[in-house]
Coordinates of C-alpha atoms in Angstrom, one line a residue:
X1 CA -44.5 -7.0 -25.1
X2 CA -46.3 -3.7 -26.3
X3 CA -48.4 -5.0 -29.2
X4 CA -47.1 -4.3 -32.9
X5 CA -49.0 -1.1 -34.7
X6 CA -48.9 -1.6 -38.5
X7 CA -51.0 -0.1 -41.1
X8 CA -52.9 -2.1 -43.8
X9 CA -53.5 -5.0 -41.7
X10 CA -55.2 -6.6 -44.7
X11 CA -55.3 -3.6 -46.5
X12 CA -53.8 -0.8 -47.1
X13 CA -54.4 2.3 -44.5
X14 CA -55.9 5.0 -45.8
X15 CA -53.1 8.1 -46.7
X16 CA -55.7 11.1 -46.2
X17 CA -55.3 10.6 -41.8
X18 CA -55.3 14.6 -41.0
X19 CA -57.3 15.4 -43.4
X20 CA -60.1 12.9 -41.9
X21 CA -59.3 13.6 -38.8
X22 CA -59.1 17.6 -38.9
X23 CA -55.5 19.4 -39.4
X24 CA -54.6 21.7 -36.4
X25 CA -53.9 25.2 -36.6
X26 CA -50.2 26.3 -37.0
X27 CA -48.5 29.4 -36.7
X28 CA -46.8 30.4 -40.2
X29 CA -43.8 32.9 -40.3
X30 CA -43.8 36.2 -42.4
X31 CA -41.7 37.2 -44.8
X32 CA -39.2 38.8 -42.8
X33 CA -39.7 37.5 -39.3
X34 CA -38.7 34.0 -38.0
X35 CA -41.3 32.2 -35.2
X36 CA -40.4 32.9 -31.4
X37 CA -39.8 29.7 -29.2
X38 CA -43.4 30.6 -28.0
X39 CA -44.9 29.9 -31.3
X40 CA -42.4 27.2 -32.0
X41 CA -43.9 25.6 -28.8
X42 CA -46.9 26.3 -29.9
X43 CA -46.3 24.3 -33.6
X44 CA -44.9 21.4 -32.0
X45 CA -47.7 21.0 -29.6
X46 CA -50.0 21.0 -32.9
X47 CA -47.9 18.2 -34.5
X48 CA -48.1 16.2 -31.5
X49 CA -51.5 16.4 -31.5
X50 CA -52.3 15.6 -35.2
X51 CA -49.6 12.6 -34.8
X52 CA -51.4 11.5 -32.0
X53 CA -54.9 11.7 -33.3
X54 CA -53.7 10.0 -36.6
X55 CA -51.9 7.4 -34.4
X56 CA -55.4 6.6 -32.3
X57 CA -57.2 6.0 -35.7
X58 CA -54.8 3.7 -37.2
X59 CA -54.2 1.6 -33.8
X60 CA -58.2 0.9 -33.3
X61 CA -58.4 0.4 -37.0
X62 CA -55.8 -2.4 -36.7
X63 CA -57.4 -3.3 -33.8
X64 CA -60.9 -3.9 -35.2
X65 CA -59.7 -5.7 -38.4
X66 CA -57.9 -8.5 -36.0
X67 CA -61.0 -8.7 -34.3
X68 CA -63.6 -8.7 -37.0
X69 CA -61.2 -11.7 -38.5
X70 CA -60.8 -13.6 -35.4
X71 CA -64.7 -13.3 -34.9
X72 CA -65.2 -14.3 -38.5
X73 CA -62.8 -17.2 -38.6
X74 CA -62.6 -18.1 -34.6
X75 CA -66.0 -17.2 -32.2
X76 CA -68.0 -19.6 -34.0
X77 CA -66.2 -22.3 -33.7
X78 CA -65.6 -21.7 -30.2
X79 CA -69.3 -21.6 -29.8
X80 CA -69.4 -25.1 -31.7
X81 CA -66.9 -26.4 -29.9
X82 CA -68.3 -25.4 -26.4
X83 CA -71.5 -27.3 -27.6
X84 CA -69.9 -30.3 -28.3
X85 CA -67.7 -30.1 -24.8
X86 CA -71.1 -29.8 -23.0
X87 CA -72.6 -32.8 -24.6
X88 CA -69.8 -34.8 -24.2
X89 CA -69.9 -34.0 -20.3
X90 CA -73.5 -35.3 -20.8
X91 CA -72.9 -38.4 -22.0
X92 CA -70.2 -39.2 -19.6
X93 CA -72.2 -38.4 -16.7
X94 CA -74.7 -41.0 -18.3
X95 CA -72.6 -43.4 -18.8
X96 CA -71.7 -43.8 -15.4
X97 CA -74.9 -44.6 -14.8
X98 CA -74.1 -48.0 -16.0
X99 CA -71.5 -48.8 -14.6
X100 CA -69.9 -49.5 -11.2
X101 CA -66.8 -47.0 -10.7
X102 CA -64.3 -47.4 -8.0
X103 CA -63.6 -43.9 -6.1
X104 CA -60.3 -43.5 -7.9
X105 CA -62.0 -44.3 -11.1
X106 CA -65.3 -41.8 -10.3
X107 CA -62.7 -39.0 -9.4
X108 CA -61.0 -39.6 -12.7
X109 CA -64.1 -39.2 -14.7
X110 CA -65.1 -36.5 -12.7
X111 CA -62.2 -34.6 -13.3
X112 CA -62.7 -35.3 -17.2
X113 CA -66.0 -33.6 -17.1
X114 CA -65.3 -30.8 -14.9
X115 CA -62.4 -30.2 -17.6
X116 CA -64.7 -30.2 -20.5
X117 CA -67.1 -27.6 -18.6
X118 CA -64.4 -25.3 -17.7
X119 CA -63.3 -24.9 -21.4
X120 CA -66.6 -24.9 -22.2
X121 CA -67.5 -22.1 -20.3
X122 CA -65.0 -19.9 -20.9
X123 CA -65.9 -20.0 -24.5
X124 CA -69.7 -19.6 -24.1
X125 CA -72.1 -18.8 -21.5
X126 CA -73.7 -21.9 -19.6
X127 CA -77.1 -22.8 -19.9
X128 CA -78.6 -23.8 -16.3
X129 CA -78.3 -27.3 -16.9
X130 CA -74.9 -27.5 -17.5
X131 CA -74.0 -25.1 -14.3
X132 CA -76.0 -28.4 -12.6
X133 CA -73.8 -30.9 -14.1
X134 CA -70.7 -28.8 -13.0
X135 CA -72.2 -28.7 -9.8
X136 CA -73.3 -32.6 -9.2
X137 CA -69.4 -33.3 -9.9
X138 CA -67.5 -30.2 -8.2
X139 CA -67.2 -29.5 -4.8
X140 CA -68.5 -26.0 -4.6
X141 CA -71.4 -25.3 -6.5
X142 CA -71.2 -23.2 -10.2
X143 CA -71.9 -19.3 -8.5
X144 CA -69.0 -20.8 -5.7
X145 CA -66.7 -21.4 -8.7
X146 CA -67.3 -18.8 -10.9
X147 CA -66.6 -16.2 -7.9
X148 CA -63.0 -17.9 -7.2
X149 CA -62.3 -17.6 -11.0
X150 CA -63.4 -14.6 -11.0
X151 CA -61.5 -13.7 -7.8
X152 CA -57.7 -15.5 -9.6
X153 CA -58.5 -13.4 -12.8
X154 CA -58.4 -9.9 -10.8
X155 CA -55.7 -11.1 -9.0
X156 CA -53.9 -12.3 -12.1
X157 CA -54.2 -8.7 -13.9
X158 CA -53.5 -6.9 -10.9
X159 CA -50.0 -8.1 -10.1
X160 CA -49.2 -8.8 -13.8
X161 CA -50.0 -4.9 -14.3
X162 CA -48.2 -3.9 -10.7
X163 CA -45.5 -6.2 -12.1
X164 CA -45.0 -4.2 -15.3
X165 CA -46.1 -0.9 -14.1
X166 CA -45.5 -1.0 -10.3
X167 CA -49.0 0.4 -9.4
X168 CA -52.0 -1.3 -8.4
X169 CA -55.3 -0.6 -10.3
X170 CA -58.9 -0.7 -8.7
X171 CA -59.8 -4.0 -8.0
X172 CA -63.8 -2.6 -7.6
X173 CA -64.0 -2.2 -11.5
X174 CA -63.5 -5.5 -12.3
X175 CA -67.0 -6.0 -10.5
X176 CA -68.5 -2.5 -11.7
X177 CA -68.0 -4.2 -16.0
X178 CA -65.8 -3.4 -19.0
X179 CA -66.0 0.2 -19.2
X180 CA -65.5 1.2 -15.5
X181 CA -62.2 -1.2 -15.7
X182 CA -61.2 0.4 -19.3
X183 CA -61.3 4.0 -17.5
X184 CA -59.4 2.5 -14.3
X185 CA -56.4 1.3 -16.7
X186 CA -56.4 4.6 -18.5
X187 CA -56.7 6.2 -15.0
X188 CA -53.8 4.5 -13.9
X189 CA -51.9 4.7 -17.0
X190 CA -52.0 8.3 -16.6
X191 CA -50.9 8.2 -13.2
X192 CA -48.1 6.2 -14.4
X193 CA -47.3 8.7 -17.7
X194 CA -46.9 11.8 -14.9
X195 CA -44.8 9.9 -12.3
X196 CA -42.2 8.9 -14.8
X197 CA -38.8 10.2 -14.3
X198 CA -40.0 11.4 -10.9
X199 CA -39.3 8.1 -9.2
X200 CA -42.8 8.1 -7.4
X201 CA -44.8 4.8 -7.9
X202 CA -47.3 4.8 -5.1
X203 CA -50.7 6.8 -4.8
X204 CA -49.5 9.7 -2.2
X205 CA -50.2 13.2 -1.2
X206 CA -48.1 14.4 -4.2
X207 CA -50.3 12.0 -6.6
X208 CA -53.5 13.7 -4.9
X209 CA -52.0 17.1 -5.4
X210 CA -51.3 16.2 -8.7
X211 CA -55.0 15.3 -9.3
X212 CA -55.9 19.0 -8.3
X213 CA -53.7 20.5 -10.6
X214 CA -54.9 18.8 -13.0
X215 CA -59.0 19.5 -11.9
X216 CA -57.7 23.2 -12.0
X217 CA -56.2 22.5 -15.7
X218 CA -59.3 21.3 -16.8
X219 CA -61.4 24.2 -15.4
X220 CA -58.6 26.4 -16.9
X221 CA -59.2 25.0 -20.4
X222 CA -62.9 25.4 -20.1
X223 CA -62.6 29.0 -19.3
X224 CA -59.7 29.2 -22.6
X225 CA -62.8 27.8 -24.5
X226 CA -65.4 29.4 -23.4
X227 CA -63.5 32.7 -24.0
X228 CA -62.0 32.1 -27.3
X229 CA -66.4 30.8 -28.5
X230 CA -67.1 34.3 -27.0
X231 CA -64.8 36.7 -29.0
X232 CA -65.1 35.2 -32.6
X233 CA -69.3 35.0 -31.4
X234 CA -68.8 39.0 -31.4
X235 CA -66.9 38.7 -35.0
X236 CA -68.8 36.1 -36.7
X237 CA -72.3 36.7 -35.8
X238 CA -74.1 37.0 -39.0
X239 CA -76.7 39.6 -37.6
X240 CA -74.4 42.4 -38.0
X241 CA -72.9 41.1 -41.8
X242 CA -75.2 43.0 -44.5
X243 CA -73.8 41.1 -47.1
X244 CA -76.1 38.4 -48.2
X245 CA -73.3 35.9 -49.5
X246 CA -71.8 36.4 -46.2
X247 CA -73.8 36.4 -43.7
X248 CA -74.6 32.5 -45.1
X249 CA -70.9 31.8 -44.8
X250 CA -71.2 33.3 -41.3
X251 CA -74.0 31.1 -40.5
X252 CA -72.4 28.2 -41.2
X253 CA -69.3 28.7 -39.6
X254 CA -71.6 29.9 -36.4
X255 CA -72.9 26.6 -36.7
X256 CA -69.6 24.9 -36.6
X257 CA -68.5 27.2 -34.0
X258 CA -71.8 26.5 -31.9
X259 CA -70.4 22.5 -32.0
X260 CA -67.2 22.8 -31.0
X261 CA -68.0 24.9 -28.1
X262 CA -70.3 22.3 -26.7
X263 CA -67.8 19.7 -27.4
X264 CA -65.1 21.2 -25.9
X265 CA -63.0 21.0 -28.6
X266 CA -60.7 23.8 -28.6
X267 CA -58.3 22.8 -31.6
X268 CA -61.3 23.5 -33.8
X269 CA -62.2 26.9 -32.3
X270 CA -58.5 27.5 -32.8
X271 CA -59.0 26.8 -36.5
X272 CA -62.0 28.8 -36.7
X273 CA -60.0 31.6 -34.9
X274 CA -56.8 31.3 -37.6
X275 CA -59.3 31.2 -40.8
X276 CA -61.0 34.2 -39.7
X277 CA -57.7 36.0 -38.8
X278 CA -56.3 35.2 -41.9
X279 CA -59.7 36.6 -44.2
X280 CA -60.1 39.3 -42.4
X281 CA -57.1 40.6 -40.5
X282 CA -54.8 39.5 -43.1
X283 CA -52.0 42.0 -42.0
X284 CA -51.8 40.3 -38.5
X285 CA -50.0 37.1 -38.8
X286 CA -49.0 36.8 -35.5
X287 CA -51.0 35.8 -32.5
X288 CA -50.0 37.8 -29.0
X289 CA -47.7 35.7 -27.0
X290 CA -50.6 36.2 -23.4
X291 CA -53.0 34.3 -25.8
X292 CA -50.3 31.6 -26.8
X293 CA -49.4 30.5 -23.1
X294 CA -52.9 30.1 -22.4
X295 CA -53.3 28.0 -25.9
X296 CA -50.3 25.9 -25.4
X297 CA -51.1 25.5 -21.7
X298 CA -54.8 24.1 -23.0
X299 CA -53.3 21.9 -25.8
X300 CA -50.4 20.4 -23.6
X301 CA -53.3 18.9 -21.2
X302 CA -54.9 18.1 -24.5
X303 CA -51.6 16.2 -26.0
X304 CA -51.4 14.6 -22.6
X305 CA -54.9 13.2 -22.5
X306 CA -54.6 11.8 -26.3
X307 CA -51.3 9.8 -25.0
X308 CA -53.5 8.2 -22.2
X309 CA -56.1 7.3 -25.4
X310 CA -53.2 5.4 -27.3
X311 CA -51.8 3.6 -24.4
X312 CA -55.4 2.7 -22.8
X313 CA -56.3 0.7 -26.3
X314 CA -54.0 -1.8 -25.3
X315 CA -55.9 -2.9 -22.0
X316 CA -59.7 -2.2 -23.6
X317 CA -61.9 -5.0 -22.5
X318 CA -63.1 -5.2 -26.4
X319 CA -59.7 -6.6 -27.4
X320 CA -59.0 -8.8 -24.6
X321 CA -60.1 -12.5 -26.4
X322 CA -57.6 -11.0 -29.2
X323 CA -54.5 -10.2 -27.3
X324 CA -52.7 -12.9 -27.8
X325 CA -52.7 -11.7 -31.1
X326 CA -51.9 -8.2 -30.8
X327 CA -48.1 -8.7 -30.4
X328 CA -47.8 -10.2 -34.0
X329 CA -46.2 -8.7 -36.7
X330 CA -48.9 -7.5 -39.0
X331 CA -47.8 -10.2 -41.7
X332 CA -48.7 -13.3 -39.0
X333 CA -51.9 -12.2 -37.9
X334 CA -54.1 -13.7 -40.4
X335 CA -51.9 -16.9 -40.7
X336 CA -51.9 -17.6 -37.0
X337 CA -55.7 -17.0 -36.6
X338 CA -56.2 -19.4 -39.7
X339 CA -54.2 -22.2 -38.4
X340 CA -56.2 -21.5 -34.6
X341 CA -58.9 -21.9 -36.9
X342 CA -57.9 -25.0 -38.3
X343 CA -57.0 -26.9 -35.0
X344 CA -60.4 -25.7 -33.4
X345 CA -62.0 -27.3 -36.1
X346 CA -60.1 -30.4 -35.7
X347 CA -61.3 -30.6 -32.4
X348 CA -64.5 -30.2 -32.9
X349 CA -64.4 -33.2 -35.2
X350 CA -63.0 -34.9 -32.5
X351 CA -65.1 -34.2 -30.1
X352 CA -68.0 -35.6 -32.8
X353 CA -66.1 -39.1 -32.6
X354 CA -65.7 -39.1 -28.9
X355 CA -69.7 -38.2 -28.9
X356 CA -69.9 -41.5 -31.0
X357 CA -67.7 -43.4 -29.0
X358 CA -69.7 -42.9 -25.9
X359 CA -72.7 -43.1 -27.6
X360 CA -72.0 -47.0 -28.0
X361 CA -69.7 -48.1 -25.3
X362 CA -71.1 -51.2 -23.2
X363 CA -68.5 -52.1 -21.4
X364 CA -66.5 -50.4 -18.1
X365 CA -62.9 -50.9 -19.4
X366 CA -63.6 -49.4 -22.9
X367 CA -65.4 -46.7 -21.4
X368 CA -62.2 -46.0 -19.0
X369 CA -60.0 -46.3 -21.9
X370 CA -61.7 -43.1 -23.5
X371 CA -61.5 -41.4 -20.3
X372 CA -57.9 -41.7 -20.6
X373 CA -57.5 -41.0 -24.2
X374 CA -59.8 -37.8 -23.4
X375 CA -57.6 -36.7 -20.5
X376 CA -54.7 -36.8 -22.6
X377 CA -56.1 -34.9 -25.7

């Protein structure tokens, strides 16, 4: 299920999106002349963009809120709890000291601790002592156990997302961290995006042609940039403006211009462009229709790239101990991570009484007993 988007999480989204995020440049008609499909083309393209851009925001912002939440009301008790798991598995282990266990009755226990490790460690890093313990009662030692884990999660995620998406992703990020795997799923996403509707699934010669095009696309846009900084350079340059009042303006916007060439970020120049076409060529209202296939071509790889952004948010490793959340209707979030809350913290009381228990058991049969009772917790 594709996780549900929805504004004021536990507040109210802010309404000022484009202006925060920066409104792209449109193409208005005159008086007497309606737009070409060119410039239409180019208009849509500049609402997609702005749509997409306001879209990003408000998905991380949701995002972030369930997170920050679930760490406020949920990671610490997970951390608690994890404590308690561990020191239970302790004093287990120490109670069987006393006693003489049958093999049935040692593999029983031993299961019970190995149990209360494994949920232990998947909420909190192990200290060396307790990888010991895990390893005195396994049969592989911790490193051993962690690599098959490590080994069924990959293998888990990789046919779920072959499953849903029928490609495979590259297993060598899992080992490489979080943000080589983030750009592997957005990598593959995008792969997936351009291969819709053209009933090609599988990396191929056509997938690695595709990858030149779009290497040649890229270098394309650079080029669009780079020309567009050097022709307003020649008109905004403040050296040659007399005009003390605006040769400051020029400055500034010089400055401006200056960023957005090193950034890449040719919606801006665009902007820039527009302004000064409008203050100072106010009887051209039209841009020439050469310059507008080269802008829409630029901002179409542009749209495309921002549509890999949305859809990658979904599989960032930041979210992943929130996903099960994700899904909810904005209106259950906070309830279902306050009753989580609630049960965890019932457990950890529980896990306080069984540390008691064990504490003062004597006798073998008792100490099965809460073996049982444990196992069926």
């Amino acid at each position: 299920m594709k996780p549900a988007i929805q504004p004021g999480l536990f507040e109210d989204f802010p309404e000022e999106t484009e202006g925060r995020l920066g409104s792209m440049v449109r193409i208005e008609p005159s008086s007497d002349q309606d737009l070409s499909p060119l410039q239409k083309k180019f208009n849509n393209l500049a609402r997609k963009i702005e749509s997409l851009r306001a879209k990003i925001v408000e998905k991380e912002k949701v995002y972030s809120e369930i997170l920050q939440y679930w760490g406020k009301k949920l990671a610490s008790t997970h951390t608690i709890i994890a404590d308690k798991q561990t020191a239970l598995a302790f004093a287990i282990e120490k109670k069987t000291r006393g006693f003489k266990l049958g093999s049935r009755q040692r593999a029983t226990v031993g299961e019970t601790i190995l149990a209360l490790l494994r949920d232990a460690f998947d909420k909190s890093p192990p200290e060396k002592e307790a990888q010991d313990l895990f390893t005195r009662w396994n049969n592989t030692s911790f490193d051993e156990e962690l690599k098959r884990q490590e080994a069924e999660i990959t293998e888990a995620f990789t046919d779920t997302f072959r499953e849903m998406f029928g490609v495979d992703i590259d297993e060598e990020a899992f080992a490489e961290g979080p943000d080589a795997l983030h750009d592997a799923i957005w990598l593959t996403i995008g792969e997936i995006q351009s291969n819709e509707g053209q009933g090609q699934r599988k990396r191929s010669k056509k997938q690695l042609e595709k990858e030149e095009r779009e290497r040649l696309a890229a270098e394309f846009e650079k080029k669009s940039v780079k020309s567009l900084y050097i022709s307003l350079v020649k008109v905004l340059h403040p050296d040659a403006e007399m005009d003390a009042t605006a040769k400051i303006k020029k400055e500034q916007t010089m400055k401006e211009l200056t960023v957005a060439y090193e950034a890449g970020d040719l919606h801006t120049l665009l902007r820039i462009e527009r302004e000064w076409i409008e203050r100072e060529v106010s009887a051209t209202r039209l841009l020439p229709d050469e310059k507008l296939k080269a802008y829409i071509s630029a901002l179409r790889e542009q749209a495309h790239d921002l549509e890999e952004e949305y859809y990658a948010i979904d599989y960032s490793p930041q979210y992943m101990q929130i996903e099960e959340y994700l899904s909810l209707n904005a209106p259950w979030v906070k309830q279902r991570i306050d009753k989580d809350a609630q049960l965890e913290r019932r457990r950890a009381a529980l896990m306080d009484e069984l540390l008691d228990a064990f504490s003062i058991v004597n006798e073998k049969q008792a100490f099965l007993a809460i073996i049982r009772d444990l196992q069926g917790e």
